[in-house]
Amino acid sequence: MAIANESHQEEHNMQEHHGAGRYVVIWVVLLVLTLVTVFTGRMHLPDFGLLLALVIASVKGTLVALYFMHLSEHRGANRLVFGVSIVFVVLLIGFTLMDFGTRFRLANPPGSQYSDLQAVDIGANPAEGRTGGHQQQIKQQHETHE
Amino acid sequence: MTPSSSIAAPGAVVPGHEATDDHGHHPSYLTDGTTVKSWLLTVDHKRIGIMYMVWVLLFFLVGGIFAMLLRIELLTPGPTIMDAMTYNRVFTLHGIVMIFLFMIPAIPSIFGNFLLPLMLGAKDVAFPRLNLLSLYVYLAGAGFALWGMLNGGLDTGWTFYTPYSAHTTTTVAPVLFGAFIIGFSSILTGMNFIVTTHTMRAPGITWFKMPLMVWALYATSCIQVLATPVIGLLLLLVTAENLFSLGMFDVARGGDPVLFQHLFWFYSHPAVYIMVLPAFGVMSEIVATFSRKNIFGYRAVAYSSVGIAFVGFFAWGHHMFVSGQSTFNAGVFGVLSMLVGVFTAIKVFNWVGTVYKGAVEFSTPFAYFCGFLFFTVFGGMTGIAVATVSLDVPWHDTYFVVAHFHFIMVGATIMAFLAALHYWFPKMFGKMYHEGWGLVSAALIILGFNATFIPQFLLGNAGMPRRYYEYPERFQALNVASTAGASLLAFGFIIIAVYLTYALIYGERVDNPWNSKGYEWLTASPPPTHNFIGPQPTYPEEPHFYVDPNTGKGEVSDV
Amino acid sequence: MSSAHVTPGTVPGPKLAAHFASLEVQKHAARLGMWLFLATEILLFAGLFACYASYRFLFPEAWAASSRSLDLTMGTINTVVLITSSFTAAMAVHYAKEGKNKMVGHMFVLTLLMAIGFLVIKFFEYKHKFHIGTLPGRYYFYEGIQLPGAPLYFTVYFASTALHALHVVIGMTVLAFSTVRAYRVGDFNANNYTAVELGSMYWHLVDLVWIFLFPMLYLV
């Protein structure tokens, strides 16, 4: 009875009582990592700044999932569910970014770093309505669009 | 013991069957409590399945009426019975009703709810109250959507593409919000099925002794759980965009409508497999039962369900070949889409391998299987064609695509839905319908379906775009043919409605008219409230076990 | 499927629903169901993360500039508050296993207070943005950042923080039920703490999402 075993093992692990110390340690580590990420974030590292911040966030997230959410004591299916959901998040973001990265430049939104067109409207200064678009032609297009 | 006699006594060693002899003590789920409250507040998965059936069939009728209105409108090149704006609304509502209200809940919520616990030897699904909740959430969402439709309707098409859906003056927000609510219902059902499959299997039912219907439902549920939240978020964003112009997909402010399409198809492509995977599951059950043979390649069929669910997530970009998506992405998605064909072909070959040298009993469900097989292969092959970037560019948004996805959604899913309805009708109600009329209507429907959609392939190939109100003179002959086919199809459905209603009241009492050995037939028909009476049944055999009609093999384990 | 190992000792357990084989399986099912639900929540936010990633990719300058217009101090305080509230929620599970119902209640009250604190800080951040005009889409009127994509940043900002705040409120409702039960009924013990555990799992998810939103929004 695989399922009975799995349930039993999980129950057994959950029954095993840890001291509160473990939670305190995780809490302190999370706070330290938060300070680290704020510190490195304020350095405004070029290029890999966001990457570093996301790596730190992933470490923090993993700690929360493993210890606060007890994933380290759960088994089989629960871990699989969590893992698979992360894989699909990566899939969604990955394929979408791949599209923007490899697109025909004129198909990207105007004003973006991968487009040769200038922005139509960035929304500031509502009195004039348009401050970002310098091309009369595009402005007109936008007005007919509205 | 001859093979046929062993088939004739399917439930000899099974507890719970005595219930049929012993009527007074163990009422079936249908007669155990007859008040309205006992139905509306039930947590019995079987009653919930039946209530789903009532509503889903009602919405099928609504969607079908919209479809007929469309076909009547397209009888002539110019205006026929409605104006252009009404036409836009009608095709949108046809799509929304058929997809969100009929197709997605159809097989999982009706037959899945009814059968999954029976097939796993469980007394109920894991979370019976969530199951009831999912029904009411579905009805609440449907109510919202219908309210929006009655208050003006919307003309965006069921895909709600921005920027149009953000700017149109028609009633977009309530319908989108309704679809968002229905998503919760779908998620609840999916969660329930996954947990049920993991935790409620009876002793003896290991993963590879589960009926293939369960595998299909499991794979479907995975898609429901993983994909539905993304469209939930997206529908919220578009609702907000429509009401407050937040500008998430607004080109004027740097937004990208193609990003909307990415998120939309991340759900809506796998949603095709939410619709079609349960159909594959139904057919795996039916092909074994009516060929009197164990399914050929059980593991291959089981794995391919999960495979389709997985690969289905890698294919969404093939809806966006002409949207401005990068050609690189288009190529990648095109190639990955074809993997779905590989897994589907595995199933098709295994079904054919099952029928081969089987003792085929050509009843109504099997007739639908034959139709299904043709439609799946034909729809699948045209799917490979439209997944090819160079071919899709001219075919995109033409009737070719319309015909292709109707071949899969109607051809495969509705054939399977009807097959399931006929196959499990005796299980659900303990009554038998008129087999002759069943075959007649099956023939009508298969014929009518071909007559409806094969002309549409030709129209699309000739260049007729989809969603157009008017068309040139030269397309009229094929459009008339398509409308004629649709009428035939509708006529077939009317016949079914009549004889099934008749059978419900006057039908002959039966228990297991097919002599099926599926797990769900091990209990009485209709099943008692807690599915089984007495000790939990044991499952010594494989789920699709039949004595081989050629070799007579299998009698030993029959004992 | 023997039930010999179901009830260790004399501790009263929760009710076994008729359709489950044993209590262990019932708890396992509850946890698995919760994990599946959390997976849907993760994918819900994934849609927003995809929007974020795409537009960050397209408008890196506007993203950096807009991110710097946020109040990092308030964001950091909020992160610390939420992590600490997550810690107290974890401690509630710890005490529930020991049967100390009073402490479970206290821990959840602390969690709820911090949740309210989080929302209050968020409110002041929002108020400031409404004041200076860093608002989504066409409502944007901030003169300080005149870069294409800046209004889009605030669309993403408001959409994701608002959705997260909604989850904070839902999580608070869930925890409030367990708090009342811990104080009034007091029936949590080593055998019966599923409600506390699942509620706190939900709260950890709210924390988990914020752990990612914080660097994404404040530290680009």
Coordinates of N, CA and C in Angstrom, one line a residue, chain B residues 254-438:
Chain B
G254 N 3.4 51.7 -24.0 CA 4.5 50.8 -24.0 C 4.1 49.3 -23.8
G255 N 2.8 49.1 -23.5 CA 2.3 47.7 -23.3 C 2.4 46.9 -24.6
D256 N 2.2 45.7 -24.5 CA 2.4 44.8 -25.6 C 1.2 43.8 -25.7
P257 N 0.3 44.0 -26.7 CA -0.9 43.1 -26.7 C -0.5 41.6 -27.0
V258 N 0.7 41.4 -27.6 CA 1.1 40.1 -27.8 C 1.4 39.4 -26.5
L259 N 1.8 40.1 -25.5 CA 2.0 39.5 -24.2 C 0.7 39.0 -23.6
F260 N -0.4 39.7 -23.9 CA -1.7 39.2 -23.6 C -1.9 37.9 -24.2
Q261 N -1.5 37.8 -25.5 CA -1.8 36.5 -26.2 C -0.9 35.4 -25.6
H262 N 0.3 35.7 -25.2 CA 1.1 34.7 -24.5 C 0.4 34.1 -23.3
L263 N 0.0 35.1 -22.4 CA -0.7 34.6 -21.2 C -2.0 33.9 -21.5
F264 N -2.7 34.4 -22.5 CA -4.0 33.8 -22.8 C -3.8 32.4 -23.3
W265 N -2.8 32.2 -24.2 CA -2.7 30.8 -24.8 C -1.9 29.9 -23.9
F266 N -1.2 30.5 -22.9 CA -0.6 29.6 -21.9 C -1.7 28.8 -21.2
Y267 N -2.8 29.4 -21.0 CA -4.0 28.6 -20.5 C -4.7 27.9 -21.6
S268 N -5.1 28.7 -22.7 CA -6.1 28.2 -23.6 C -5.6 27.2 -24.5
H269 N -4.3 27.1 -24.7 CA -3.9 25.9 -25.5 C -4.0 24.6 -24.7
P270 N -3.4 24.6 -23.5 CA -3.6 23.4 -22.6 C -5.1 23.1 -22.4
A271 N -5.9 24.2 -22.4 CA -7.4 24.0 -22.2 C -7.9 23.1 -23.3
V272 N -7.4 23.1 -24.5 CA -7.8 22.2 -25.5 C -7.6 20.7 -25.0
Y273 N -6.6 20.5 -24.2 CA -6.4 19.1 -23.7 C -7.2 18.9 -22.5
I274 N -7.7 20.0 -21.8 CA -8.7 19.8 -20.7 C -9.9 19.2 -21.4
M275 N -10.2 19.7 -22.6 CA -11.4 19.2 -23.3 C -11.2 17.8 -23.9
V276 N -10.0 17.6 -24.4 CA -9.9 16.4 -25.2 C -9.3 15.2 -24.5
L277 N -8.5 15.4 -23.4 CA -7.9 14.3 -22.7 C -9.0 13.4 -22.1
P278 N -10.0 14.0 -21.4 CA -11.0 13.1 -20.8 C -11.7 12.3 -21.9
A279 N -11.8 12.9 -23.1 CA -12.4 12.2 -24.2 C -11.6 10.9 -24.6
F280 N -10.3 11.1 -24.6 CA -9.4 10.0 -24.8 C -9.6 8.9 -23.7
G281 N -9.8 9.4 -22.5 CA -10.0 8.4 -21.4 C -11.3 7.6 -21.6
V282 N -12.3 8.3 -22.0 CA -13.6 7.6 -22.3 C -13.4 6.6 -23.3
M283 N -12.7 7.0 -24.4 CA -12.6 6.0 -25.5 C -11.7 4.8 -25.1
S284 N -10.7 5.0 -24.3 CA -9.9 3.9 -23.8 C -10.8 2.9 -23.1
E285 N -11.8 3.4 -22.3 CA -12.7 2.4 -21.6 C -13.6 1.7 -22.6
I286 N -14.1 2.5 -23.6 CA -15.1 1.9 -24.5 C -14.5 1.0 -25.4
V287 N -13.3 1.3 -25.9 CA -12.7 0.4 -26.9 C -12.4 -1.0 -26.3
A288 N -12.0 -1.0 -25.0 CA -11.7 -2.3 -24.4 C -13.0 -3.1 -24.2
T289 N -14.0 -2.4 -23.7 CA -15.3 -3.0 -23.4 C -15.9 -3.6 -24.6
F290 N -16.0 -2.9 -25.7 CA -16.7 -3.3 -26.9 C -15.9 -4.2 -27.8
S291 N -14.6 -4.3 -27.5 CA -13.8 -5.2 -28.3 C -13.6 -6.5 -27.5
R292 N -14.1 -6.5 -26.3 CA -13.9 -7.7 -25.4 C -12.4 -8.1 -25.3
K293 N -11.6 -7.1 -25.2 CA -10.2 -7.3 -25.1 C -9.5 -6.4 -24.2
N294 N -8.5 -6.9 -23.5 CA -7.7 -6.0 -22.6 C -7.1 -4.9 -23.5
I295 N -7.0 -3.7 -23.0 CA -6.4 -2.6 -23.8 C -5.0 -3.0 -24.2
F296 N -4.7 -2.7 -25.5 CA -3.4 -2.9 -26.0 C -2.5 -1.8 -25.5
G297 N -1.4 -2.2 -24.9 CA -0.4 -1.2 -24.5 C -0.9 -0.2 -23.4
Y298 N -1.3 -0.8 -22.3 CA -1.9 0.0 -21.2 C -1.0 1.1 -20.8
R299 N 0.3 0.7 -20.5 CA 1.2 1.8 -20.0 C 1.4 2.9 -21.0
A300 N 1.5 2.5 -22.3 CA 1.7 3.5 -23.3 C 0.6 4.5 -23.3
V301 N -0.7 4.0 -23.2 CA -1.8 4.9 -23.2 C -1.8 5.8 -22.0
A302 N -1.5 5.1 -20.8 CA -1.5 5.9 -19.6 C -0.5 7.0 -19.6
Y303 N 0.8 6.6 -20.0 CA 1.8 7.6 -20.0 C 1.5 8.7 -21.1
S304 N 0.9 8.3 -22.2 CA 0.7 9.3 -23.2 C -0.3 10.4 -22.8
S305 N -1.2 10.0 -21.8 CA -2.1 11.0 -21.3 C -1.3 12.1 -20.6
V306 N -0.4 11.6 -19.7 CA 0.4 12.6 -19.0 C 1.3 13.3 -19.9
G307 N 1.8 12.6 -20.9 CA 2.7 13.2 -21.9 C 2.0 14.4 -22.7
I308 N 0.7 14.1 -23.1 CA 0.0 15.2 -23.8 C -0.2 16.4 -22.8
A309 N -0.5 16.1 -21.6 CA -0.7 17.2 -20.6 C 0.5 18.0 -20.5
F310 N 1.7 17.3 -20.5 CA 3.0 18.1 -20.3 C 3.3 18.8 -21.6
V311 N 3.3 18.1 -22.7 CA 3.7 18.7 -24.0 C 2.8 19.8 -24.4
G312 N 1.5 19.7 -24.0 CA 0.5 20.7 -24.3 C 0.9 22.1 -23.8
F313 N 1.7 22.1 -22.8 CA 2.2 23.4 -22.3 C 3.3 24.1 -23.1
F314 N 3.8 23.3 -24.0 CA 5.0 23.8 -24.8 C 4.5 24.2 -26.2
A315 N 3.2 24.4 -26.4 CA 2.8 24.6 -27.7 C 2.0 25.8 -28.0
W316 N 1.9 26.7 -26.9 CA 0.9 27.7 -27.0 C 1.1 28.7 -28.1
G317 N 2.4 28.9 -28.5 CA 2.8 29.9 -29.4 C 2.2 29.7 -30.8
H318 N 1.7 28.5 -31.1 CA 1.3 28.2 -32.5 C 0.0 28.9 -32.8
H319 N -0.6 29.5 -31.8 CA -1.8 30.3 -32.0 C -1.4 31.7 -32.5
M320 N -0.1 32.0 -32.4 CA 0.3 33.4 -32.5 C 1.3 33.6 -33.7
F321 N 1.2 32.8 -34.7 CA 2.2 32.8 -35.7 C 2.2 34.2 -36.5
V322 N 1.0 34.8 -36.6 CA 0.9 36.0 -37.4 C 0.7 37.2 -36.4
S323 N 1.0 37.1 -35.2 CA 0.7 38.1 -34.2 C 1.8 39.1 -34.0
G324 N 3.0 38.8 -34.6 CA 4.2 39.7 -34.3 C 5.1 39.0 -33.4
Q325 N 4.8 37.8 -33.0 CA 5.7 37.0 -32.2 C 7.0 36.7 -33.1
S326 N 8.1 36.5 -32.4 CA 9.3 36.4 -33.2 C 9.3 35.1 -34.0
T327 N 9.9 35.1 -35.1 CA 9.9 33.9 -36.0 C 10.6 32.8 -35.3
F328 N 11.6 33.1 -34.5 CA 12.3 32.1 -33.8 C 11.4 31.3 -32.9
N329 N 10.6 32.1 -32.1 CA 9.7 31.5 -31.2 C 8.6 30.7 -32.0
A330 N 8.2 31.2 -33.1 CA 7.2 30.5 -33.9 C 7.7 29.2 -34.3
G331 N 9.0 29.2 -34.8 CA 9.6 27.9 -35.2 C 9.6 26.9 -34.0
V332 N 10.1 27.4 -32.9 CA 10.2 26.5 -31.7 C 8.9 25.9 -31.3
F333 N 7.9 26.8 -31.3 CA 6.5 26.4 -30.9 C 5.9 25.4 -31.9
G334 N 6.2 25.7 -33.2 CA 5.7 24.8 -34.2 C 6.2 23.4 -34.1
V335 N 7.5 23.3 -33.9 CA 8.1 22.0 -33.7 C 7.6 21.3 -32.5
L336 N 7.5 22.0 -31.4 CA 7.1 21.4 -30.1 C 5.6 21.0 -30.2
S337 N 4.8 21.7 -31.0 CA 3.4 21.4 -31.1 C 3.3 20.0 -31.7
M338 N 4.2 19.7 -32.6 CA 4.0 18.4 -33.3 C 4.2 17.2 -32.3
L339 N 4.9 17.5 -31.2 CA 5.1 16.4 -30.2 C 3.7 15.9 -29.7
V340 N 2.7 16.8 -29.7 CA 1.4 16.4 -29.2 C 0.9 15.3 -30.2
G341 N 1.2 15.5 -31.5 CA 0.8 14.5 -32.4 C 1.4 13.1 -32.2
V342 N 2.6 13.1 -31.7 CA 3.3 11.8 -31.4 C 2.5 11.1 -30.3
F343 N 2.2 11.8 -29.2 CA 1.5 11.2 -28.1 C 0.1 10.7 -28.5
T344 N -0.6 11.6 -29.3 CA -1.9 11.2 -29.7 C -1.9 10.0 -30.6
A345 N -0.9 9.9 -31.4 CA -0.7 8.8 -32.3 C -0.5 7.5 -31.5
I346 N 0.3 7.6 -30.4 CA 0.5 6.4 -29.6 C -0.9 5.9 -29.2
K347 N -1.8 6.8 -28.7 CA -3.1 6.4 -28.3 C -3.9 5.7 -29.4
V348 N -3.9 6.4 -30.6 CA -4.7 5.9 -31.7 C -4.2 4.5 -32.1
F349 N -2.9 4.3 -32.2 CA -2.4 3.0 -32.6 C -2.8 2.0 -31.6
N350 N -2.8 2.3 -30.3 CA -3.1 1.4 -29.3 C -4.6 1.0 -29.3
W351 N -5.4 2.0 -29.6 CA -6.9 1.7 -29.7 C -7.1 0.8 -30.9
V352 N -6.5 1.1 -32.0 CA -6.6 0.2 -33.2 C -6.1 -1.2 -32.9
G353 N -5.0 -1.2 -32.1 CA -4.4 -2.5 -31.7 C -5.4 -3.3 -30.8
T354 N -6.2 -2.6 -30.1 CA -7.2 -3.2 -29.2 C -8.3 -3.8 -30.0
V355 N -8.8 -3.0 -30.9 CA -9.9 -3.5 -31.8 C -9.5 -4.7 -32.6
Y356 N -8.3 -4.7 -33.1 CA -7.8 -5.7 -34.0 C -7.9 -7.1 -33.3
K357 N -8.6 -7.9 -34.1 CA -8.9 -9.3 -33.6 C -9.8 -9.3 -32.3
G358 N -10.4 -8.2 -32.0 CA -11.3 -8.3 -30.9 C -12.7 -8.8 -31.3
A359 N -13.5 -9.2 -30.3 CA -14.9 -9.6 -30.6 C -15.8 -8.4 -30.5
V360 N -15.8 -7.6 -31.6 CA -16.4 -6.3 -31.5 C -17.9 -6.4 -31.4
E361 N -18.4 -5.7 -30.4 CA -19.9 -5.6 -30.3 C -20.3 -4.2 -30.8
F362 N -20.9 -4.1 -31.9 CA -21.1 -2.8 -32.5 C -22.4 -2.1 -31.9
S363 N -22.2 -1.6 -30.7 CA -23.3 -0.8 -30.1 C -23.1 0.7 -30.3
T364 N -24.0 1.4 -29.8 CA -24.0 2.9 -30.0 C -22.7 3.5 -29.5
P365 N -22.2 3.2 -28.3 CA -20.9 3.8 -27.9 C -19.8 3.4 -28.9
F366 N -19.8 2.2 -29.4 CA -18.7 1.8 -30.3 C -18.9 2.6 -31.7
A367 N -20.1 2.9 -32.0 CA -20.3 3.7 -33.3 C -19.7 5.0 -33.1
Y368 N -19.9 5.6 -31.9 CA -19.3 6.9 -31.6 C -17.8 6.8 -31.6
F369 N -17.3 5.6 -31.1 CA -15.8 5.4 -31.2 C -15.3 5.5 -32.6
C370 N -16.0 4.9 -33.5 CA -15.6 4.9 -34.9 C -15.5 6.3 -35.4
G371 N -16.6 7.1 -35.2 CA -16.6 8.5 -35.6 C -15.4 9.2 -35.0
F372 N -15.3 9.0 -33.7 CA -14.2 9.7 -32.9 C -12.8 9.4 -33.5
L373 N -12.6 8.1 -33.9 CA -11.3 7.8 -34.4 C -11.0 8.5 -35.7
F374 N -12.0 8.6 -36.5 CA -11.8 9.3 -37.8 C -11.6 10.8 -37.5
F375 N -12.4 11.4 -36.7 CA -12.3 12.8 -36.4 C -11.0 13.2 -35.8
T376 N -10.6 12.3 -34.8 CA -9.3 12.6 -34.1 C -8.2 12.6 -35.1
V377 N -8.1 11.6 -35.9 CA -7.0 11.4 -36.8 C -7.0 12.6 -37.8
F378 N -8.2 12.8 -38.4 CA -8.3 13.9 -39.4 C -8.0 15.3 -38.8
G379 N -8.7 15.5 -37.6 CA -8.4 16.8 -36.9 C -7.0 16.9 -36.5
G380 N -6.4 15.8 -36.0 CA -5.0 15.8 -35.6 C -4.1 16.1 -36.7
M381 N -4.3 15.5 -37.9 CA -3.4 15.6 -39.0 C -3.5 17.1 -39.5
T382 N -4.7 17.7 -39.6 CA -4.8 19.1 -40.0 C -4.2 19.9 -38.9
G383 N -4.1 19.4 -37.7 CA -3.5 20.2 -36.6 C -2.0 20.3 -36.9
I384 N -1.4 19.1 -37.3 CA 0.0 19.1 -37.6 C 0.3 20.1 -38.8
A385 N -0.7 20.2 -39.7 CA -0.5 21.1 -40.8 C -0.6 22.5 -40.4
V386 N -1.5 22.9 -39.5 CA -1.6 24.3 -39.1 C -0.5 24.6 -38.1
A387 N 0.2 23.6 -37.5 CA 1.3 23.9 -36.6 C 2.6 24.2 -37.4
T388 N 2.5 24.0 -38.7 CA 3.6 24.4 -39.6 C 3.5 25.8 -40.0
V389 N 4.6 26.6 -39.6 CA 4.5 28.0 -39.7 C 4.1 28.5 -41.1
S390 N 4.8 27.9 -42.1 CA 4.6 28.4 -43.5 C 3.2 28.1 -44.0
L391 N 2.6 27.0 -43.5 CA 1.2 26.7 -43.9 C 0.2 27.5 -43.1
D392 N 0.5 27.8 -41.9 CA -0.5 28.5 -41.1 C -0.6 29.9 -41.5
V393 N 0.4 30.5 -42.0 CA 0.3 31.9 -42.3 C -0.9 32.2 -43.3
P394 N -1.0 31.4 -44.4 CA -2.2 31.7 -45.2 C -3.5 31.1 -44.6
W395 N -3.4 30.1 -43.8 CA -4.6 29.5 -43.2 C -5.1 30.2 -42.0
H396 N -4.2 31.0 -41.4 CA -4.6 31.6 -40.1 C -5.9 32.4 -40.2
D397 N -6.8 32.3 -39.2 CA -8.0 33.0 -39.1 C -8.9 32.8 -40.4
T398 N -8.8 31.6 -41.0 CA -9.7 31.3 -42.0 C -10.6 30.1 -41.5
Y399 N -11.6 29.7 -42.3 CA -12.4 28.6 -41.9 C -11.7 27.3 -41.8
F400 N -10.5 27.3 -42.4 CA -9.7 26.0 -42.2 C -9.4 25.8 -40.8
V401 N -9.0 26.8 -40.1 CA -8.7 26.7 -38.7 C -10.0 26.4 -37.9
V402 N -11.1 27.1 -38.3 CA -12.4 26.8 -37.6 C -12.7 25.3 -37.7
A403 N -12.6 24.8 -39.0 CA -12.9 23.4 -39.2 C -12.0 22.5 -38.4
H404 N -10.7 22.9 -38.4 CA -9.7 22.0 -37.7 C -10.1 21.9 -36.2
F405 N -10.3 23.0 -35.5 CA -10.6 22.9 -34.1 C -11.9 22.3 -33.8
H406 N -12.9 22.5 -34.7 CA -14.2 21.8 -34.5 C -14.0 20.3 -34.6
F407 N -13.1 19.9 -35.5 CA -12.9 18.5 -35.6 C -12.4 17.9 -34.3
I408 N -11.5 18.6 -33.6 CA -11.0 18.1 -32.4 C -12.1 18.3 -31.3
M409 N -12.6 19.5 -31.2 CA -13.5 19.8 -30.1 C -14.9 19.2 -30.2
V410 N -15.5 19.2 -31.4 CA -16.7 18.6 -31.6 C -16.5 17.1 -32.0
G411 N -15.6 17.0 -33.0 CA -15.4 15.6 -33.5 C -14.9 14.7 -32.5
A412 N -13.9 15.1 -31.7 CA -13.4 14.2 -30.7 C -14.2 14.3 -29.4
T413 N -14.3 15.5 -28.9 CA -14.9 15.6 -27.5 C -16.3 15.3 -27.5
I414 N -17.1 15.8 -28.4 CA -18.6 15.6 -28.4 C -18.9 14.1 -28.7
M415 N -18.1 13.6 -29.6 CA -18.3 12.1 -29.9 C -18.1 11.3 -28.6
A416 N -17.0 11.7 -27.9 CA -16.7 11.0 -26.6 C -17.7 11.3 -25.6
F417 N -18.2 12.5 -25.6 CA -19.3 12.9 -24.6 C -20.5 12.0 -24.9
L418 N -20.9 11.9 -26.1 CA -22.1 11.1 -26.5 C -21.8 9.7 -26.2
A419 N -20.6 9.2 -26.5 CA -20.3 7.8 -26.2 C -20.4 7.5 -24.8
A420 N -19.8 8.5 -24.0 CA -19.9 8.3 -22.5 C -21.3 8.3 -22.0
L421 N -22.1 9.2 -22.6 CA -23.5 9.3 -22.2 C -24.2 8.0 -22.4
H422 N -23.9 7.4 -23.6 CA -24.6 6.1 -23.9 C -24.1 5.0 -23.1
Y423 N -22.7 5.0 -22.9 CA -22.1 3.9 -22.3 C -22.4 3.8 -20.8
W424 N -22.4 5.0 -20.1 CA -22.7 5.0 -18.7 C -24.1 5.4 -18.3
F425 N -25.0 5.6 -19.3 CA -26.4 5.9 -19.0 C -27.0 4.7 -18.1
P426 N -26.8 3.5 -18.5 CA -27.3 2.4 -17.6 C -26.6 2.4 -16.2
K427 N -25.4 2.8 -16.2 CA -24.7 2.9 -14.9 C -25.3 4.0 -14.0
M428 N -25.6 5.1 -14.6 CA -26.1 6.2 -13.9 C -27.6 6.0 -13.4
F429 N -28.4 5.4 -14.3 CA -29.8 5.4 -14.0 C -30.4 4.0 -13.9
G430 N -29.6 3.0 -14.3 CA -30.0 1.6 -14.2 C -31.1 1.3 -15.3
K431 N -31.2 2.2 -16.3 CA -32.1 2.0 -17.4 C -31.4 1.9 -18.7
M432 N -32.1 1.2 -19.7 CA -31.5 1.1 -21.0 C -32.3 1.8 -22.0
Y433 N -31.6 2.4 -23.0 CA -32.3 3.2 -24.0 C -32.4 2.2 -25.2
H434 N -33.1 2.8 -26.2 CA -33.4 2.0 -27.4 C -32.2 1.9 -28.3
E435 N -31.6 0.8 -28.5 CA -30.3 0.7 -29.2 C -30.4 1.1 -30.6
G436 N -31.6 0.7 -31.3 CA -31.7 1.1 -32.7 C -31.7 2.6 -32.9
W437 N -32.5 3.3 -32.1 CA -32.5 4.7 -32.3 C -31.1 5.3 -31.9
G438 N -30.4 4.7 -31.0 CA -29.0 5.1 -30.7 C -28.2 5.0 -31.9

